[in-house]
Amino acid sequence: MDLSTELTDDVIVLRPFRMDDSKKLYGAIFESLAELKPWMSWAHDGYTQNESDGFIRITRARWEEKTLFAFAIIDAGNGDLLGGCGLSYKHPVYHFCNLGYWVRTTKQGNGFAGRAAKLAARFGFEKTGLIRAEIVMAVGNEKSRRVAEKIGAHYEGILRNRMVVGKAIYDAHMYSLLPSDFGLVAEL
Ligand SMILES: CC(C)(COP(=O)(O)OP(=O)(O)OC[C@H]1O[C@@H](n2cnc3c(N)ncnc32)[C@H](O)[C@@H]1OP(=O)(O)O)[C@@H](O)C(=O)NCCC(=O)NCCS
């Protein structure tokens, strides 16, 4: 589970972001700002490539600390950068974390987010001692909700004021994946 990690289902590859992804990452985010801004706090008008550089630098450092696993989603066929997916900040006592994803606008509708979520969750359960991955989306984010539903995540209900994006406060849907959803046994 070092920075050379690569996960694949033969359609996509997940691997840590590399510094030389920065220009492509910036391009993918820039093209997708209208769809990202309502749901992702880091996406904003005027987003710059310096921010992509900083994101990659920080996520590589966090990967080495084993606190945040941020993956680039890559097209296994042609190497295109499709988006990002991550497992963030496993709770030190309860061993759960958040599982997030985004897919660039021109590549949406191909099931890539669900593929990425499944690969990342399995990695978390097999390699990082995770016993629960939470997928949380603002009420109203129907595309994200469809992803969670389609991969068989378990719906647990609505959490009040659970999400903040910029200055907007949202109730959020909570879904979870467990090791048993992948035929794995949770171990501490
Ligand atoms: C949510 C998101 C990751 C889905 O990625 P994706 O790879 O397109 O996912 P899917 O292909 O499985 O599509 C999911 C749903 O989005 C909708 N959708 C996707 N592409 C669409 C398109 N071009 N036109 C209309 N609806 C579309 C469909 O409802 C689809 O469900 P369906 O397969 O049952 O029809 C992507 O829309 C995204 O990045 N959104 C912005 C960031 C975000 O909200 N991230 C999640 C935060 S919790």
Short mmCIF file of C-alpha atoms and ligand atoms in Angstrom, two decimals:
data_model
loop_
_atom_site.label_atom_id
_atom_site.label_comp_id
_atom_site.label_asym_id
_atom_site.label_seq_id
_atom_site.Cartn_x
_atom_site.Cartn_y
_atom_site.Cartn_z
CA MET A 1 0.00 0.00 0.00
CA ASP A 2 2.82 2.40 -0.82
CA LEU A 3 2.77 5.08 -3.50
CA SER A 4 3.26 2.44 -6.20
CA THR A 5 -0.19 0.98 -5.43
CA GLU A 6 -2.30 0.22 -8.52
CA LEU A 7 -5.79 -1.26 -8.40
CA THR A 8 -7.68 -2.31 -11.50
CA ASP A 9 -10.81 -4.05 -12.75
CA ASP A 10 -9.47 -3.94 -16.34
CA VAL A 11 -11.74 -0.98 -17.22
CA ILE A 12 -10.22 1.59 -14.87
CA VAL A 13 -7.00 1.83 -12.86
CA LEU A 14 -6.81 3.53 -9.47
CA ARG A 15 -3.42 4.80 -8.38
CA PRO A 16 -2.14 7.66 -6.23
CA PHE A 17 -1.97 11.02 -7.99
CA ARG A 18 1.53 11.82 -9.31
CA MET A 19 3.04 15.30 -9.62
CA ASP A 20 3.02 15.00 -13.40
CA ASP A 21 -0.79 14.53 -13.31
CA SER A 22 -1.18 18.15 -12.27
CA LYS A 23 -1.91 19.66 -15.69
CA LYS A 24 -4.39 16.89 -16.56
CA LEU A 25 -6.01 17.14 -13.15
CA TYR A 26 -6.43 20.87 -13.56
CA GLY A 27 -7.94 20.31 -17.03
CA ALA A 28 -10.39 17.70 -15.71
CA ILE A 29 -11.49 19.96 -12.85
CA PHE A 30 -11.71 23.07 -15.01
CA GLU A 31 -13.93 21.27 -17.52
CA SER A 32 -16.16 19.98 -14.67
CA LEU A 33 -16.45 23.06 -12.44
CA ALA A 34 -20.16 23.58 -13.09
CA GLU A 35 -20.92 20.04 -11.85
CA LEU A 36 -18.35 19.95 -9.06
CA LYS A 37 -19.02 23.33 -7.47
CA PRO A 38 -22.44 22.49 -5.98
CA TRP A 39 -21.12 19.41 -4.15
CA MET A 40 -17.37 19.63 -3.57
CA SER A 41 -16.05 22.39 -1.30
CA TRP A 42 -12.65 22.48 -3.00
CA ALA A 43 -14.14 23.32 -6.42
CA HIS A 44 -14.61 27.04 -7.05
CA ASP A 45 -14.49 29.62 -9.82
CA GLY A 46 -10.92 30.65 -10.47
CA TYR A 47 -9.51 27.23 -9.51
CA THR A 48 -5.84 27.19 -10.58
CA GLN A 49 -3.24 24.62 -11.53
CA ASN A 50 -1.33 25.67 -8.40
CA GLU A 51 -4.23 24.24 -6.42
CA SER A 52 -3.92 20.95 -8.32
CA ASP A 53 -0.19 20.93 -7.56
CA GLY A 54 -0.88 21.54 -3.87
CA PHE A 55 -3.59 18.89 -3.75
CA ILE A 56 -1.29 16.26 -5.25
CA ARG A 57 1.63 17.21 -3.00
CA ILE A 58 -0.53 17.04 0.12
CA THR A 59 -2.29 13.82 -0.81
CA ARG A 60 1.02 12.07 -1.54
CA ALA A 61 2.30 13.13 1.89
CA ARG A 62 -0.92 11.95 3.54
CA TRP A 63 -0.68 8.64 1.67
CA GLU A 64 2.76 8.06 3.20
CA GLU A 65 1.31 8.87 6.64
CA LYS A 66 -1.52 6.42 5.79
CA THR A 67 -4.21 8.92 6.76
CA LEU A 68 -5.67 9.73 3.32
CA PHE A 69 -5.68 7.57 0.21
CA ALA A 70 -6.46 9.77 -2.80
CA PHE A 71 -6.60 7.91 -6.10
CA ALA A 72 -6.58 9.15 -9.66
CA ILE A 73 -9.17 7.27 -11.72
CA ILE A 74 -7.48 6.35 -15.00
CA ASP A 75 -8.98 4.80 -18.14
CA ALA A 76 -7.27 1.39 -18.36
CA GLY A 77 -7.56 1.49 -22.15
CA ASN A 78 -6.01 4.82 -23.06
CA GLY A 79 -4.58 6.27 -19.83
CA ASP A 80 -6.96 9.25 -19.71
CA LEU A 81 -7.55 10.85 -16.32
CA LEU A 82 -11.24 10.26 -15.55
CA GLY A 83 -11.55 11.76 -12.07
CA GLY A 84 -10.69 11.10 -8.45
CA CYS A 85 -11.70 8.82 -5.63
CA GLY A 86 -10.52 8.70 -2.05
CA LEU A 87 -10.66 7.16 1.39
CA SER A 88 -10.23 9.91 3.92
CA TYR A 89 -9.11 9.96 7.52
CA LYS A 90 -9.91 6.60 9.09
CA HIS A 91 -11.22 7.08 12.61
CA PRO A 92 -8.47 5.95 15.01
CA VAL A 93 -10.86 4.14 17.34
CA TYR A 94 -13.83 3.11 15.21
CA HIS A 95 -11.97 2.34 11.95
CA PHE A 96 -14.42 3.89 9.52
CA CYS A 97 -13.76 6.55 6.92
CA ASN A 98 -15.39 8.54 4.16
CA LEU A 99 -15.36 7.27 0.59
CA GLY A 100 -15.69 10.03 -2.01
CA TYR A 101 -15.58 10.24 -5.81
CA TRP A 102 -15.92 12.58 -8.75
CA VAL A 103 -15.79 11.97 -12.49
CA ARG A 104 -15.00 14.59 -15.13
CA THR A 105 -18.02 15.89 -17.00
CA THR A 106 -17.11 14.46 -20.40
CA LYS A 107 -16.73 10.94 -18.95
CA GLN A 108 -19.82 10.75 -16.78
CA GLY A 109 -22.51 8.15 -17.42
CA ASN A 110 -20.13 5.23 -17.92
CA GLY A 111 -20.27 3.77 -14.43
CA PHE A 112 -16.71 4.84 -13.63
CA ALA A 113 -17.51 6.26 -10.17
CA GLY A 114 -19.04 2.98 -8.98
CA ARG A 115 -16.11 0.97 -10.31
CA ALA A 116 -13.72 3.31 -8.50
CA ALA A 117 -15.71 3.18 -5.27
CA LYS A 118 -15.68 -0.61 -5.24
CA LEU A 119 -11.95 -0.85 -5.91
CA ALA A 120 -11.15 1.76 -3.25
CA ALA A 121 -13.42 0.19 -0.64
CA ARG A 122 -11.96 -3.28 -1.18
CA PHE A 123 -8.46 -1.78 -0.86
CA GLY A 124 -9.48 -0.10 2.38
CA PHE A 125 -10.89 -3.30 3.84
CA GLU A 126 -8.02 -5.53 2.71
CA LYS A 127 -5.05 -3.23 3.27
CA THR A 128 -5.86 -0.50 5.80
CA GLY A 129 -7.90 -2.16 8.54
CA LEU A 130 -11.06 -0.32 7.61
CA ILE A 131 -14.26 -1.92 8.87
CA ARG A 132 -16.75 0.53 7.36
CA ALA A 133 -16.70 3.00 4.46
CA GLU A 134 -19.26 5.79 4.53
CA ILE A 135 -20.60 7.35 1.33
CA VAL A 136 -22.29 10.61 2.24
CA MET A 137 -23.92 12.95 -0.24
CA ALA A 138 -26.00 16.09 0.14
CA VAL A 139 -29.72 15.62 -0.26
CA GLY A 140 -30.27 16.64 -3.88
CA ASN A 141 -27.12 15.04 -5.27
CA GLU A 142 -29.06 12.39 -7.15
CA LYS A 143 -26.19 11.30 -9.41
CA SER A 144 -24.03 10.46 -6.44
CA ARG A 145 -26.94 8.70 -4.79
CA ARG A 146 -27.40 6.53 -7.89
CA VAL A 147 -23.75 5.51 -7.69
CA ALA A 148 -24.14 4.34 -4.08
CA GLU A 149 -27.37 2.51 -4.91
CA LYS A 150 -25.92 0.80 -7.97
CA ILE A 151 -22.90 -0.59 -6.12
CA GLY A 152 -25.15 -2.03 -3.43
CA ALA A 153 -24.16 0.28 -0.60
CA HIS A 154 -26.54 0.02 2.34
CA TYR A 155 -28.82 3.03 2.86
CA GLU A 156 -28.92 4.23 6.48
CA GLY A 157 -31.00 7.37 6.26
CA ILE A 158 -30.75 11.13 6.32
CA LEU A 159 -28.37 12.93 8.68
CA ARG A 160 -29.35 16.50 9.50
CA ASN A 161 -26.90 19.31 8.73
CA ARG A 162 -24.27 16.72 7.92
CA MET A 163 -22.66 18.46 4.94
CA VAL A 164 -21.27 21.91 4.27
CA VAL A 165 -20.30 23.10 0.78
CA GLY A 166 -19.05 26.67 0.81
CA LYS A 167 -21.69 28.54 2.79
CA ALA A 168 -24.48 26.02 2.10
CA ILE A 169 -25.54 23.59 4.83
CA TYR A 170 -27.16 20.34 3.70
CA ASP A 171 -28.84 17.34 5.18
CA ALA A 172 -27.13 14.28 3.75
CA HIS A 173 -27.88 10.71 2.77
CA MET A 174 -25.72 8.13 4.53
CA TYR A 175 -24.71 4.90 2.80
CA SER A 176 -22.22 2.34 4.03
CA LEU A 177 -20.11 -0.47 2.68
CA LEU A 178 -18.71 -3.17 4.96
CA PRO A 179 -16.09 -5.87 4.38
CA SER A 180 -18.90 -8.44 4.38
CA ASP A 181 -20.39 -6.71 1.33
CA PHE A 182 -17.26 -7.91 -0.48
CA GLY A 183 -17.19 -11.38 1.07
CA LEU A 184 -14.45 -10.27 3.47
CA VAL A 185 -14.26 -10.60 7.24
CA ALA A 186 -13.82 -7.43 9.31
CA GLU A 187 -10.70 -7.73 11.46
CA LEU A 188 -9.21 -5.35 14.04
C1 LIG B 1 -21.68 11.57 -8.97
C2 LIG B 1 -20.68 11.23 -10.07
C3 LIG B 1 -19.35 10.88 -9.41
C4 LIG B 1 -21.21 10.03 -10.86
O1 LIG B 1 -20.16 9.54 -11.71
P1 LIG B 1 -20.47 8.62 -13.00
O2 LIG B 1 -19.22 7.88 -13.30
O3 LIG B 1 -21.06 9.44 -14.07
O4 LIG B 1 -21.59 7.63 -12.42
P2 LIG B 1 -22.60 6.73 -13.27
O5 LIG B 1 -22.13 6.58 -14.68
O6 LIG B 1 -22.85 5.53 -12.47
O7 LIG B 1 -23.92 7.64 -13.30
C5 LIG B 1 -24.64 7.84 -12.10
C6 LIG B 1 -25.95 8.53 -12.44
O8 LIG B 1 -25.68 9.86 -12.86
C7 LIG B 1 -26.65 10.21 -13.88
N1 LIG B 1 -25.87 10.55 -15.08
C8 LIG B 1 -24.60 10.24 -15.36
N2 LIG B 1 -24.23 10.77 -16.51
C9 LIG B 1 -25.29 11.43 -16.99
C10 LIG B 1 -25.52 12.20 -18.15
N3 LIG B 1 -24.56 12.38 -19.06
N4 LIG B 1 -26.74 12.75 -18.29
C11 LIG B 1 -27.71 12.57 -17.38
N5 LIG B 1 -27.54 11.84 -16.23
C12 LIG B 1 -26.35 11.30 -16.06
C13 LIG B 1 -27.55 9.04 -14.09
O9 LIG B 1 -28.66 9.21 -13.25
C14 LIG B 1 -26.71 7.88 -13.56
O10 LIG B 1 -27.50 6.83 -13.03
P3 LIG B 1 -28.04 5.66 -13.99
O11 LIG B 1 -26.82 4.89 -14.44
O12 LIG B 1 -28.93 4.86 -13.13
O13 LIG B 1 -28.72 6.31 -15.17
C15 LIG B 1 -20.49 12.42 -11.05
O14 LIG B 1 -21.75 12.83 -11.51
C16 LIG B 1 -19.79 13.60 -10.40
O15 LIG B 1 -18.56 13.66 -10.40
N6 LIG B 1 -20.55 14.55 -9.85
C17 LIG B 1 -19.98 15.74 -9.21
C18 LIG B 1 -19.17 15.41 -7.97
C19 LIG B 1 -20.01 14.68 -6.94
O16 LIG B 1 -21.17 14.97 -6.72
N7 LIG B 1 -19.37 13.69 -6.30
C20 LIG B 1 -20.00 12.93 -5.23
C21 LIG B 1 -19.93 13.68 -3.93
S1 LIG B 1 -20.71 12.76 -2.63
#
